[in-house]
PDB file of C-alpha atoms in Angstrom:
ATOM      1  CA  MET A 293     -11.144  -6.517 -35.074  1.00  0.00           C
ATOM      2  CA  SER A 294     -12.706  -4.393 -37.789  1.00  0.00           C
ATOM      3  CA  HIS A 295     -15.976  -6.373 -37.825  1.00  0.00           C
ATOM      4  CA  ALA A 296     -17.269  -5.258 -34.448  1.00  0.00           C
ATOM      5  CA  GLY A 297     -19.277  -2.094 -35.220  1.00  0.00           C
ATOM      6  CA  PRO A 298     -22.869  -2.901 -36.170  1.00  0.00           C
ATOM      7  CA  HIS A 299     -23.035  -6.131 -34.197  1.00  0.00           C
ATOM      8  CA  ALA A 300     -22.860  -4.591 -30.745  1.00  0.00           C
ATOM      9  CA  ALA A 301     -25.561  -2.039 -31.534  1.00  0.00           C
ATOM     10  CA  ALA A 302     -27.891  -4.703 -32.845  1.00  0.00           C
ATOM     11  CA  SER A 303     -27.378  -7.270 -30.125  1.00  0.00           C
ATOM     12  CA  ASP A 304     -30.244  -6.101 -27.914  1.00  0.00           C
ATOM     13  CA  ARG A 305     -32.930  -6.296 -30.587  1.00  0.00           C
ATOM     14  CA  GLN A 306     -35.242  -9.290 -30.567  1.00  0.00           C
ATOM     15  CA  SER A 307     -36.201 -11.428 -33.528  1.00  0.00           C
ATOM     16  CA  THR A 308     -39.256 -10.422 -35.508  1.00  0.00           C
ATOM     17  CA  GLY A 309     -39.584 -13.832 -37.124  1.00  0.00           C
ATOM     18  CA  ASP A 310     -37.745 -12.916 -40.338  1.00  0.00           C
ATOM     19  CA  GLU A 311     -35.117 -15.490 -41.300  1.00  0.00           C
ATOM     20  CA  GLY A 312     -32.387 -12.880 -41.408  1.00  0.00           C
ATOM     21  CA  ALA A 313     -33.519 -10.947 -38.337  1.00  0.00           C
ATOM     22  CA  VAL A 314     -31.363 -10.360 -35.290  1.00  0.00           C
ATOM     23  CA  GLU A 315     -32.106 -12.457 -32.232  1.00  0.00           C
ATOM     24  CA  GLY A 316     -30.962 -12.361 -28.649  1.00  0.00           C
ATOM     25  CA  PRO A 317     -30.040 -15.134 -26.203  1.00  0.00           C
ATOM     26  CA  LYS A 318     -32.667 -17.824 -25.686  1.00  0.00           C
ATOM     27  CA  THR A 319     -32.704 -20.933 -23.498  1.00  0.00           C
ATOM     28  CA  TRP A 320     -29.539 -22.659 -22.311  1.00  0.00           C
ATOM     29  CA  ARG A 321     -30.212 -25.363 -24.910  1.00  0.00           C
ATOM     30  CA  ASP A 322     -30.129 -22.730 -27.649  1.00  0.00           C
ATOM     31  CA  VAL A 323     -26.837 -21.396 -26.303  1.00  0.00           C
ATOM     32  CA  VAL A 324     -25.279 -24.872 -26.112  1.00  0.00           C
ATOM     33  CA  ALA A 325     -26.473 -25.639 -29.644  1.00  0.00           C
ATOM     34  CA  ALA A 326     -25.014 -22.312 -30.798  1.00  0.00           C
ATOM     35  CA  TYR A 327     -21.581 -23.123 -29.365  1.00  0.00           C
ATOM     36  CA  VAL A 328     -21.676 -26.570 -30.963  1.00  0.00           C
ATOM     37  CA  GLY A 329     -22.667 -24.914 -34.233  1.00  0.00           C
ATOM     38  CA  LEU A 330     -19.598 -22.672 -34.057  1.00  0.00           C
ATOM     39  CA  THR A 331     -17.427 -25.779 -34.424  1.00  0.00           C
ATOM     40  CA  LYS A 332     -19.143 -26.800 -37.703  1.00  0.00           C
ATOM     41  CA  PRO A 333     -19.651 -30.481 -36.749  1.00  0.00           C
ATOM     42  CA  ARG A 334     -20.077 -31.665 -40.345  1.00  0.00           C
ATOM     43  CA  VAL A 335     -16.646 -30.318 -41.216  1.00  0.00           C
ATOM     44  CA  ILE A 336     -15.204 -32.093 -38.171  1.00  0.00           C
ATOM     45  CA  GLU A 337     -16.760 -35.375 -39.322  1.00  0.00           C
ATOM     46  CA  LEU A 338     -15.135 -35.058 -42.732  1.00  0.00           C
ATOM     47  CA  LEU A 339     -11.727 -34.201 -41.254  1.00  0.00           C
ATOM     48  CA  LEU A 340     -11.812 -37.149 -38.857  1.00  0.00           C
ATOM     49  CA  LEU A 341     -12.766 -39.397 -41.752  1.00  0.00           C
ATOM     50  CA  THR A 342      -9.393 -38.623 -43.290  1.00  0.00           C
ATOM     51  CA  THR A 343      -7.553 -39.108 -39.988  1.00  0.00           C
ATOM     52  CA  VAL A 344      -8.660 -42.453 -38.567  1.00  0.00           C
ATOM     53  CA  PRO A 345      -8.305 -44.557 -41.766  1.00  0.00           C
ATOM     54  CA  VAL A 346      -4.727 -43.327 -42.137  1.00  0.00           C
ATOM     55  CA  MET A 347      -4.050 -44.575 -38.606  1.00  0.00           C
ATOM     56  CA  PHE A 348      -5.227 -48.046 -39.654  1.00  0.00           C
ATOM     57  CA  PHE A 349      -3.009 -47.884 -42.712  1.00  0.00           C
ATOM     58  CA  ALA A 350       0.017 -46.697 -40.746  1.00  0.00           C
ATOM     59  CA  GLU A 351      -0.494 -49.465 -38.164  1.00  0.00           C
ATOM     60  CA  ARG A 352      -1.054 -52.040 -40.934  1.00  0.00           C
ATOM     61  CA  GLY A 353      -3.913 -53.237 -38.807  1.00  0.00           C
ATOM     62  CA  ILE A 354      -6.024 -51.960 -35.940  1.00  0.00           C
ATOM     63  CA  PRO A 355      -4.319 -49.198 -33.920  1.00  0.00           C
ATOM     64  CA  ALA A 356      -4.608 -48.938 -30.132  1.00  0.00           C
ATOM     65  CA  LEU A 357      -8.074 -47.753 -29.175  1.00  0.00           C
ATOM     66  CA  GLY A 358      -6.731 -45.217 -26.675  1.00  0.00           C
ATOM     67  CA  LEU A 359      -4.492 -43.668 -29.317  1.00  0.00           C
ATOM     68  CA  VAL A 360      -7.379 -43.431 -31.769  1.00  0.00           C
ATOM     69  CA  ALA A 361      -9.596 -41.835 -29.111  1.00  0.00           C
ATOM     70  CA  ALA A 362      -6.959 -39.242 -28.158  1.00  0.00           C
ATOM     71  CA  THR A 363      -6.307 -38.410 -31.814  1.00  0.00           C
ATOM     72  CA  VAL A 364     -10.027 -38.097 -32.562  1.00  0.00           C
ATOM     73  CA  VAL A 365     -10.702 -35.905 -29.525  1.00  0.00           C
ATOM     74  CA  GLY A 366      -7.659 -33.726 -30.134  1.00  0.00           C
ATOM     75  CA  GLY A 367      -8.392 -33.430 -33.843  1.00  0.00           C
ATOM     76  CA  ALA A 368     -12.054 -32.584 -33.256  1.00  0.00           C
ATOM     77  CA  LEU A 369     -11.138 -29.875 -30.754  1.00  0.00           C
ATOM     78  CA  SER A 370      -8.599 -28.381 -33.162  1.00  0.00           C
ATOM     79  CA  ALA A 371     -10.978 -28.397 -36.124  1.00  0.00           C
ATOM     80  CA  GLY A 372     -13.731 -26.940 -33.961  1.00  0.00           C
ATOM     81  CA  SER A 373     -11.395 -24.190 -32.820  1.00  0.00           C
ATOM     82  CA  ALA A 374     -10.472 -23.235 -36.397  1.00  0.00           C
ATOM     83  CA  SER A 375     -14.144 -23.145 -37.388  1.00  0.00           C
ATOM     84  CA  ALA A 376     -15.053 -20.979 -34.394  1.00  0.00           C
ATOM     85  CA  TYR A 377     -12.263 -18.498 -35.203  1.00  0.00           C
ATOM     86  CA  ASN A 378     -13.573 -18.452 -38.785  1.00  0.00           C
ATOM     87  CA  CYS A 379     -17.104 -17.693 -37.545  1.00  0.00           C
ATOM     88  CA  VAL A 380     -15.812 -14.759 -35.492  1.00  0.00           C
ATOM     89  CA  TYR A 381     -13.851 -13.209 -38.329  1.00  0.00           C
ATOM     90  CA  ASP A 382     -16.507 -13.798 -40.992  1.00  0.00           C
ATOM     91  CA  ARG A 383     -19.543 -12.797 -38.949  1.00  0.00           C
ATOM     92  CA  ASP A 384     -20.112  -9.679 -41.049  1.00  0.00           C
ATOM     93  CA  ILE A 385     -20.543 -11.606 -44.294  1.00  0.00           C
ATOM     94  CA  ASP A 386     -22.213 -14.577 -42.576  1.00  0.00           C
ATOM     95  CA  GLU A 387     -25.010 -12.219 -41.542  1.00  0.00           C
ATOM     96  CA  GLN A 388     -25.680 -11.375 -45.188  1.00  0.00           C
ATOM     97  CA  MET A 389     -25.514 -14.837 -46.765  1.00  0.00           C
ATOM     98  CA  ARG A 390     -28.510 -17.173 -46.898  1.00  0.00           C
ATOM     99  CA  ARG A 391     -26.379 -20.221 -46.204  1.00  0.00           C
ATOM    100  CA  THR A 392     -24.818 -18.775 -43.043  1.00  0.00           C
ATOM    101  CA  ARG A 393     -27.207 -16.180 -41.588  1.00  0.00           C
ATOM    102  CA  ARG A 394     -28.620 -18.700 -39.090  1.00  0.00           C
ATOM    103  CA  ARG A 395     -25.250 -19.248 -37.431  1.00  0.00           C
ATOM    104  CA  ALA A 396     -24.776 -18.254 -33.796  1.00  0.00           C
ATOM    105  CA  LEU A 397     -22.981 -14.940 -34.289  1.00  0.00           C
ATOM    106  CA  PRO A 398     -25.311 -13.461 -36.939  1.00  0.00           C
ATOM    107  CA  ARG A 399     -28.228 -14.379 -34.648  1.00  0.00           C
ATOM    108  CA  HIS A 400     -26.405 -12.854 -31.643  1.00  0.00           C
ATOM    109  CA  ILE A 401     -26.926 -15.885 -29.448  1.00  0.00           C
ATOM    110  CA  VAL A 402     -23.169 -15.883 -28.758  1.00  0.00           C
ATOM    111  CA  SER A 403     -21.102 -12.709 -28.556  1.00  0.00           C
ATOM    112  CA  PRO A 404     -17.901 -12.332 -30.631  1.00  0.00           C
ATOM    113  CA  THR A 405     -15.810 -12.115 -27.457  1.00  0.00           C
ATOM    114  CA  SER A 406     -17.319 -15.298 -26.036  1.00  0.00           C
ATOM    115  CA  ALA A 407     -16.803 -17.097 -29.344  1.00  0.00           C
ATOM    116  CA  LEU A 408     -13.182 -15.945 -29.447  1.00  0.00           C
ATOM    117  CA  VAL A 409     -12.550 -17.224 -25.928  1.00  0.00           C
ATOM    118  CA  PHE A 410     -14.285 -20.500 -26.818  1.00  0.00           C
ATOM    119  CA  ALA A 411     -12.129 -20.937 -29.948  1.00  0.00           C
ATOM    120  CA  THR A 412      -8.946 -20.277 -27.978  1.00  0.00           C
ATOM    121  CA  MET A 413      -9.916 -22.732 -25.244  1.00  0.00           C
ATOM    122  CA  LEU A 414     -10.527 -25.429 -27.850  1.00  0.00           C
ATOM    123  CA  ALA A 415      -7.142 -24.716 -29.455  1.00  0.00           C
ATOM    124  CA  VAL A 416      -5.311 -24.990 -26.127  1.00  0.00           C
ATOM    125  CA  LEU A 417      -7.175 -28.174 -25.134  1.00  0.00           C
ATOM    126  CA  SER A 418      -6.529 -29.819 -28.499  1.00  0.00           C
ATOM    127  CA  THR A 419      -2.808 -29.092 -28.256  1.00  0.00           C
ATOM    128  CA  ILE A 420      -2.623 -30.511 -24.724  1.00  0.00           C
ATOM    129  CA  VAL A 421      -4.585 -33.654 -25.645  1.00  0.00           C
ATOM    130  CA  LEU A 422      -2.545 -34.349 -28.773  1.00  0.00           C
ATOM    131  CA  GLY A 423       0.768 -33.453 -27.151  1.00  0.00           C
ATOM    132  CA  LEU A 424       0.340 -35.490 -23.973  1.00  0.00           C
ATOM    133  CA  TRP A 425      -1.602 -38.507 -25.250  1.00  0.00           C
ATOM    134  CA  VAL A 426      -0.499 -38.756 -28.885  1.00  0.00           C
ATOM    135  CA  ASN A 427       2.808 -36.968 -29.584  1.00  0.00           C
ATOM    136  CA  TRP A 428       4.099 -33.436 -29.989  1.00  0.00           C
ATOM    137  CA  LEU A 429       4.663 -33.778 -33.742  1.00  0.00           C
ATOM    138  CA  SER A 430       0.953 -34.450 -34.256  1.00  0.00           C
ATOM    139  CA  ALA A 431       0.119 -31.582 -31.892  1.00  0.00           C
ATOM    140  CA  GLY A 432       2.395 -29.236 -33.835  1.00  0.00           C
ATOM    141  CA  LEU A 433       0.836 -30.207 -37.156  1.00  0.00           C
ATOM    142  CA  SER A 434      -2.602 -29.568 -35.671  1.00  0.00           C
ATOM    143  CA  VAL A 435      -1.596 -26.083 -34.499  1.00  0.00           C
ATOM    144  CA  LEU A 436      -0.128 -25.364 -37.945  1.00  0.00           C
ATOM    145  CA  ALA A 437      -3.342 -26.478 -39.680  1.00  0.00           C
ATOM    146  CA  ASN A 438      -5.443 -24.316 -37.362  1.00  0.00           C
ATOM    147  CA  ALA A 439      -3.254 -21.249 -37.919  1.00  0.00           C
ATOM    148  CA  PHE A 440      -3.173 -21.797 -41.686  1.00  0.00           C
ATOM    149  CA  TYR A 441      -6.956 -21.992 -41.920  1.00  0.00           C
ATOM    150  CA  VAL A 442      -7.573 -18.945 -39.755  1.00  0.00           C
ATOM    151  CA  VAL A 443      -4.771 -16.640 -40.902  1.00  0.00           C
ATOM    152  CA  VAL A 444      -3.905 -17.680 -44.457  1.00  0.00           C
ATOM    153  CA  TYR A 445      -7.338 -18.740 -45.705  1.00  0.00           C
ATOM    154  CA  THR A 446      -9.859 -16.764 -43.630  1.00  0.00           C
ATOM    155  CA  MET A 447      -7.965 -13.524 -43.073  1.00  0.00           C
ATOM    156  CA  VAL A 448      -5.706 -13.265 -46.141  1.00  0.00           C
ATOM    157  CA  LEU A 449      -7.004 -15.256 -49.119  1.00  0.00           C
ATOM    158  CA  LYS A 450     -10.770 -15.658 -48.849  1.00  0.00           C
ATOM    159  CA  ARG A 451     -11.781 -12.089 -49.677  1.00  0.00           C
ATOM    160  CA  ARG A 452      -8.929 -11.342 -52.088  1.00  0.00           C
ATOM    161  CA  THR A 453      -8.461 -14.058 -54.719  1.00  0.00           C
ATOM    162  CA  THR A 454     -10.197 -16.795 -56.689  1.00  0.00           C
ATOM    163  CA  GLN A 455      -7.363 -19.053 -55.525  1.00  0.00           C
ATOM    164  CA  ASN A 456      -8.657 -18.723 -51.953  1.00  0.00           C
ATOM    165  CA  ILE A 457      -9.927 -22.263 -51.620  1.00  0.00           C
ATOM    166  CA  VAL A 458      -7.091 -23.824 -53.621  1.00  0.00           C
ATOM    167  CA  TRP A 459      -4.341 -22.740 -51.232  1.00  0.00           C
ATOM    168  CA  GLY A 460      -6.534 -22.159 -48.215  1.00  0.00           C
ATOM    169  CA  GLY A 461      -7.717 -25.738 -48.594  1.00  0.00           C
ATOM    170  CA  LEU A 462      -4.265 -26.938 -47.517  1.00  0.00           C
ATOM    171  CA  ALA A 463      -5.456 -26.701 -43.923  1.00  0.00           C
ATOM    172  CA  GLY A 464      -7.974 -29.468 -44.536  1.00  0.00           C
ATOM    173  CA  CYS A 465      -5.232 -31.780 -45.806  1.00  0.00           C
ATOM    174  CA  PHE A 466      -3.351 -31.968 -42.507  1.00  0.00           C
ATOM    175  CA  PRO A 467      -5.498 -34.710 -40.900  1.00  0.00           C
ATOM    176  CA  ALA A 468      -3.835 -37.257 -43.200  1.00  0.00           C
ATOM    177  CA  LEU A 469      -0.441 -36.237 -41.833  1.00  0.00           C
ATOM    178  CA  ILE A 470      -1.714 -36.150 -38.242  1.00  0.00           C
ATOM    179  CA  GLY A 471      -3.234 -39.634 -38.492  1.00  0.00           C
ATOM    180  CA  TRP A 472       0.057 -41.023 -39.787  1.00  0.00           C
ATOM    181  CA  THR A 473       2.311 -39.290 -37.256  1.00  0.00           C
ATOM    182  CA  ALA A 474      -0.008 -40.297 -34.424  1.00  0.00           C
ATOM    183  CA  VAL A 475       0.918 -43.924 -35.099  1.00  0.00           C
ATOM    184  CA  THR A 476       4.475 -43.689 -36.423  1.00  0.00           C
ATOM    185  CA  GLY A 477       5.813 -40.523 -34.795  1.00  0.00           C
ATOM    186  CA  GLU A 478       7.313 -39.386 -38.102  1.00  0.00           C
ATOM    187  CA  LEU A 479       6.384 -38.162 -41.561  1.00  0.00           C
ATOM    188  CA  ALA A 480       6.713 -40.220 -44.746  1.00  0.00           C
ATOM    189  CA  TRP A 481       5.733 -40.125 -48.428  1.00  0.00           C
ATOM    190  CA  THR A 482       2.579 -42.203 -47.892  1.00  0.00           C
ATOM    191  CA  PRO A 483       0.653 -39.554 -45.923  1.00  0.00           C
ATOM    192  CA  VAL A 484       1.984 -36.868 -48.279  1.00  0.00           C
ATOM    193  CA  VAL A 485       0.235 -38.632 -51.182  1.00  0.00           C
ATOM    194  CA  LEU A 486      -3.027 -38.701 -49.214  1.00  0.00           C
ATOM    195  CA  PHE A 487      -2.448 -35.053 -48.243  1.00  0.00           C
ATOM    196  CA  LEU A 488      -2.276 -34.234 -51.978  1.00  0.00           C
ATOM    197  CA  VAL A 489      -5.412 -36.252 -52.749  1.00  0.00           C
ATOM    198  CA  VAL A 490      -7.370 -34.051 -50.333  1.00  0.00           C
ATOM    199  CA  PHE A 491      -5.647 -30.958 -51.731  1.00  0.00           C
ATOM    200  CA  PHE A 492      -6.823 -31.686 -55.302  1.00  0.00           C
ATOM    201  CA  TRP A 493     -10.241 -32.840 -54.043  1.00  0.00           C
ATOM    202  CA  THR A 494     -10.987 -29.566 -52.239  1.00  0.00           C
ATOM    203  CA  PRO A 495     -11.502 -27.246 -55.265  1.00  0.00           C
ATOM    204  CA  PRO A 496     -14.096 -29.439 -57.069  1.00  0.00           C
ATOM    205  CA  HIS A 497     -15.883 -30.029 -53.763  1.00  0.00           C
ATOM    206  CA  THR A 498     -15.933 -26.360 -52.745  1.00  0.00           C
ATOM    207  CA  TRP A 499     -16.547 -24.860 -56.185  1.00  0.00           C
ATOM    208  CA  ALA A 500     -19.640 -27.020 -56.613  1.00  0.00           C
ATOM    209  CA  LEU A 501     -21.018 -25.573 -53.365  1.00  0.00           C
ATOM    210  CA  ALA A 502     -19.886 -22.056 -54.300  1.00  0.00           C
ATOM    211  CA  LEU A 503     -21.634 -22.397 -57.660  1.00  0.00           C
ATOM    212  CA  ARG A 504     -24.863 -23.156 -55.824  1.00  0.00           C
ATOM    213  CA  TYR A 505     -24.411 -20.082 -53.608  1.00  0.00           C
ATOM    214  CA  ARG A 506     -22.623 -17.820 -56.083  1.00  0.00           C
ATOM    215  CA  GLU A 507     -25.101 -14.958 -55.612  1.00  0.00           C
ATOM    216  CA  ASP A 508     -24.453 -15.032 -51.877  1.00  0.00           C
ATOM    217  CA  TYR A 509     -20.707 -14.777 -52.437  1.00  0.00           C
ATOM    218  CA  ARG A 510     -21.198 -12.077 -55.080  1.00  0.00           C
ATOM    219  CA  ASN A 511     -23.336 -10.009 -52.708  1.00  0.00           C
ATOM    220  CA  VAL A 512     -20.595  -9.970 -50.062  1.00  0.00           C
ATOM    221  CA  ASP A 513     -17.721  -9.475 -52.533  1.00  0.00           C
ATOM    222  CA  VAL A 514     -16.010 -12.809 -51.877  1.00  0.00           C
ATOM    223  CA  PRO A 515     -14.305 -13.682 -55.189  1.00  0.00           C
ATOM    224  CA  MET A 516     -14.998 -17.411 -55.299  1.00  0.00           C
ATOM    225  CA  LEU A 517     -14.315 -18.809 -58.778  1.00  0.00           C
ATOM    226  CA  PRO A 518     -18.037 -19.153 -59.694  1.00  0.00           C
ATOM    227  CA  VAL A 519     -18.487 -15.444 -58.915  1.00  0.00           C
ATOM    228  CA  VAL A 520     -15.821 -14.143 -61.288  1.00  0.00           C
ATOM    229  CA  LYS A 521     -15.878 -16.828 -63.996  1.00  0.00           C
ATOM    230  CA  PRO A 522     -18.690 -18.288 -66.132  1.00  0.00           C
ATOM    231  CA  ALA A 523     -20.166 -21.595 -65.009  1.00  0.00           C
ATOM    232  CA  ALA A 524     -18.568 -23.358 -67.994  1.00  0.00           C
ATOM    233  CA  GLU A 525     -15.100 -22.295 -66.824  1.00  0.00           C
ATOM    234  CA  VAL A 526     -15.892 -23.518 -63.323  1.00  0.00           C
ATOM    235  CA  GLY A 527     -16.945 -26.851 -64.836  1.00  0.00           C
ATOM    236  CA  ARG A 528     -13.698 -27.065 -66.797  1.00  0.00           C
ATOM    237  CA  GLN A 529     -11.586 -26.339 -63.718  1.00  0.00           C
ATOM    238  CA  VAL A 530     -13.525 -28.939 -61.732  1.00  0.00           C
ATOM    239  CA  VAL A 531     -12.765 -31.557 -64.376  1.00  0.00           C
ATOM    240  CA  LEU A 532      -9.041 -30.673 -64.449  1.00  0.00           C
ATOM    241  CA  TYR A 533      -8.652 -30.908 -60.686  1.00  0.00           C
ATOM    242  CA  SER A 534     -10.700 -34.113 -60.619  1.00  0.00           C
ATOM    243  CA  TRP A 535      -8.390 -35.830 -63.099  1.00  0.00           C
ATOM    244  CA  VAL A 536      -5.312 -34.824 -61.085  1.00  0.00           C
ATOM    245  CA  MET A 537      -7.023 -35.956 -57.884  1.00  0.00           C
ATOM    246  CA  VAL A 538      -7.798 -39.415 -59.254  1.00  0.00           C
ATOM    247  CA  ALA A 539      -4.299 -39.801 -60.712  1.00  0.00           C
ATOM    248  CA  THR A 540      -2.783 -38.816 -57.372  1.00  0.00           C
ATOM    249  CA  SER A 541      -4.978 -41.297 -55.513  1.00  0.00           C
ATOM    250  CA  LEU A 542      -3.564 -44.120 -57.654  1.00  0.00           C
ATOM    251  CA  VAL A 543       0.021 -43.096 -56.838  1.00  0.00           C
ATOM    252  CA  LEU A 544      -0.522 -44.444 -53.324  1.00  0.00           C
ATOM    253  CA  TRP A 545      -0.412 -48.000 -54.696  1.00  0.00           C
ATOM    254  CA  PRO A 546       3.274 -48.006 -55.705  1.00  0.00           C
ATOM    255  CA  VAL A 547       4.413 -45.509 -53.057  1.00  0.00           C
ATOM    256  CA  ALA A 548       2.884 -47.342 -50.091  1.00  0.00           C
ATOM    257  CA  GLY A 549       2.970 -50.866 -51.497  1.00  0.00           C
ATOM    258  CA  THR A 550      -0.726 -51.503 -50.939  1.00  0.00           C
ATOM    259  CA  SER A 551      -2.539 -54.685 -51.837  1.00  0.00           C
ATOM    260  CA  LEU A 552      -4.953 -54.686 -54.783  1.00  0.00           C
ATOM    261  CA  VAL A 553      -7.855 -53.736 -52.508  1.00  0.00           C
ATOM    262  CA  TYR A 554      -6.956 -50.061 -52.511  1.00  0.00           C
ATOM    263  CA  PRO A 555      -6.094 -49.428 -56.192  1.00  0.00           C
ATOM    264  CA  VAL A 556      -9.198 -51.293 -57.398  1.00  0.00           C
ATOM    265  CA  ALA A 557     -11.406 -49.232 -55.082  1.00  0.00           C
ATOM    266  CA  ALA A 558      -9.594 -45.998 -56.027  1.00  0.00           C
ATOM    267  CA  ALA A 559      -9.959 -46.703 -59.745  1.00  0.00           C
ATOM    268  CA  VAL A 560     -13.675 -47.497 -59.518  1.00  0.00           C
ATOM    269  CA  LEU A 561     -14.450 -44.525 -57.269  1.00  0.00           C
ATOM    270  CA  GLY A 562     -12.321 -42.264 -59.447  1.00  0.00           C
ATOM    271  CA  ALA A 563     -14.082 -43.347 -62.636  1.00  0.00           C
ATOM    272  CA  VAL A 564     -17.495 -42.664 -61.104  1.00  0.00           C
ATOM    273  CA  PHE A 565     -16.407 -39.261 -59.830  1.00  0.00           C
ATOM    274  CA  LEU A 566     -14.841 -38.270 -63.154  1.00  0.00           C
ATOM    275  CA  ALA A 567     -18.030 -39.212 -64.965  1.00  0.00           C
ATOM    276  CA  GLU A 568     -19.999 -36.991 -62.586  1.00  0.00           C
ATOM    277  CA  ALA A 569     -17.541 -34.108 -63.029  1.00  0.00           C
ATOM    278  CA  HIS A 570     -17.724 -34.362 -66.815  1.00  0.00           C
ATOM    279  CA  ARG A 571     -21.518 -34.453 -66.689  1.00  0.00           C
ATOM    280  CA  MET A 572     -21.589 -31.259 -64.656  1.00  0.00           C
ATOM    281  CA  TRP A 573     -19.169 -29.612 -67.083  1.00  0.00           C
ATOM    282  CA  SER A 574     -21.464 -30.556 -69.959  1.00  0.00           C
ATOM    283  CA  ARG A 575     -24.415 -29.032 -68.132  1.00  0.00           C
ATOM    284  CA  THR A 576     -22.500 -25.790 -67.502  1.00  0.00           C
ATOM    285  CA  LYS A 577     -21.656 -25.523 -71.203  1.00  0.00           C
ATOM    286  CA  ALA A 578     -25.313 -25.937 -72.121  1.00  0.00           C
ATOM    287  CA  SER A 579     -26.778 -23.534 -69.539  1.00  0.00           C
ATOM    288  CA  ASP A 580     -25.870 -21.025 -66.835  1.00  0.00           C
ATOM    289  CA  VAL A 581     -29.092 -21.690 -64.897  1.00  0.00           C
ATOM    290  CA  LEU A 582     -28.396 -23.275 -61.506  1.00  0.00           C
ATOM    291  CA  GLY A 583     -31.454 -25.509 -61.666  1.00  0.00           C
ATOM    292  CA  GLU A 584     -30.135 -27.093 -64.853  1.00  0.00           C
ATOM    293  CA  ILE A 585     -26.496 -27.277 -63.733  1.00  0.00           C
ATOM    294  CA  ASN A 586     -27.419 -28.922 -60.400  1.00  0.00           C
ATOM    295  CA  PRO A 587     -23.965 -28.425 -58.797  1.00  0.00           C
ATOM    296  CA  MET A 588     -25.040 -29.953 -55.487  1.00  0.00           C
ATOM    297  CA  ARG A 589     -25.098 -33.346 -57.175  1.00  0.00           C
ATOM    298  CA  LEU A 590     -21.327 -33.107 -57.611  1.00  0.00           C
ATOM    299  CA  PHE A 591     -20.921 -31.675 -54.121  1.00  0.00           C
ATOM    300  CA  HIS A 592     -22.626 -34.685 -52.532  1.00  0.00           C
ATOM    301  CA  ALA A 593     -20.751 -37.041 -54.858  1.00  0.00           C
ATOM    302  CA  SER A 594     -17.459 -35.515 -53.704  1.00  0.00           C
ATOM    303  CA  ASN A 595     -18.295 -36.222 -50.060  1.00  0.00           C
ATOM    304  CA  LEU A 596     -19.145 -39.816 -50.872  1.00  0.00           C
ATOM    305  CA  TYR A 597     -16.000 -40.227 -52.981  1.00  0.00           C
ATOM    306  CA  LEU A 598     -13.629 -39.040 -50.264  1.00  0.00           C
ATOM    307  CA  SER A 599     -15.412 -41.047 -47.573  1.00  0.00           C
ATOM    308  CA  LEU A 600     -15.258 -44.308 -49.512  1.00  0.00           C
ATOM    309  CA  LEU A 601     -11.687 -43.723 -50.697  1.00  0.00           C
ATOM    310  CA  PHE A 602     -10.459 -43.380 -47.118  1.00  0.00           C
ATOM    311  CA  VAL A 603     -12.527 -46.376 -46.052  1.00  0.00           C
ATOM    312  CA  ALA A 604     -10.545 -48.271 -48.699  1.00  0.00           C
ATOM    313  CA  VAL A 605      -7.340 -46.910 -47.145  1.00  0.00           C
ATOM    314  CA  ALA A 606      -8.394 -48.363 -43.778  1.00  0.00           C
ATOM    315  CA  LEU A 607      -9.538 -51.693 -45.190  1.00  0.00           C
ATOM    316  CA  ASP A 608      -6.508 -52.342 -47.400  1.00  0.00           C
ATOM    317  CA  PRO A 609      -4.201 -53.611 -44.633  1.00  0.00           C
ATOM    318  CA  LEU A 610      -7.053 -55.636 -43.108  1.00  0.00           C
ATOM    319  CA  LEU A 611      -8.332 -57.315 -46.279  1.00  0.00           C
ATOM    320  CA  GLY A 612      -5.188 -57.380 -48.367  1.00  0.00           C
ATOM    321  CA  ARG A 613      -3.067 -59.563 -46.140  1.00  0.00           C
TER     322      ARG A 613
END
């Protein structure tokens, strides 16, 4: 891989205490924490949050605990594998960005080869777990999501186009399909609607974060939308995607035949999120200063929105009987 050069030469140097300095291996606890960090646990949490509620919805009740456990374990291993592959490929730019320079590879606590082996082991284990204890359709979708994130997003799109997160974000939509197929063994329009909700949610969520760290992305030549477009244009795009996201979320009501629990929750959550998106757009039109735009407010709101929306998906068959 073309990233290897400077990392090997630097790996023997010890930290001088600077935040961006190179470090070597430390205690076994540091190494374990570094490997866990490679999997990006917070991303795993968010992906599982869009998997398990769909299983409740597909079951129209409470699914078998063993099936949920196997799906969660398999899904977590797969997501962790994709994140670890991403860390290996992106270690050159991670070392230069404030947000990522404390990851395991930039700090040289884990070697690229070890991280690559770790990522591959997780991918194999996830496929075995999902294939043997869930079904092979779910396992196949998991492999496809992993490959899409690593190859299409990380290796092809991320450093080449402002549309990187739009299409690359498709990988993060697969948990909705996996949760459904885990229970039913087949695909249907219901999980496709939820797949599209996550698809339209991803750009506002990611662009808010990228706006906060736009100088980092600019310094490493990653053309995230906030790097190549004014903040006001980013705000406008966020609003457009947010409207489509909310409209798509309401389509689940007629497509899946939900009770009123889900559409009421989706409408309320959508209205709150749209208000937040419009407020950020207004701030971007008034100023280009990050402190005044406060994009992280929308970022955190997007996490809460998606979490509560999928909680509503899980509760609908339980409360709407």
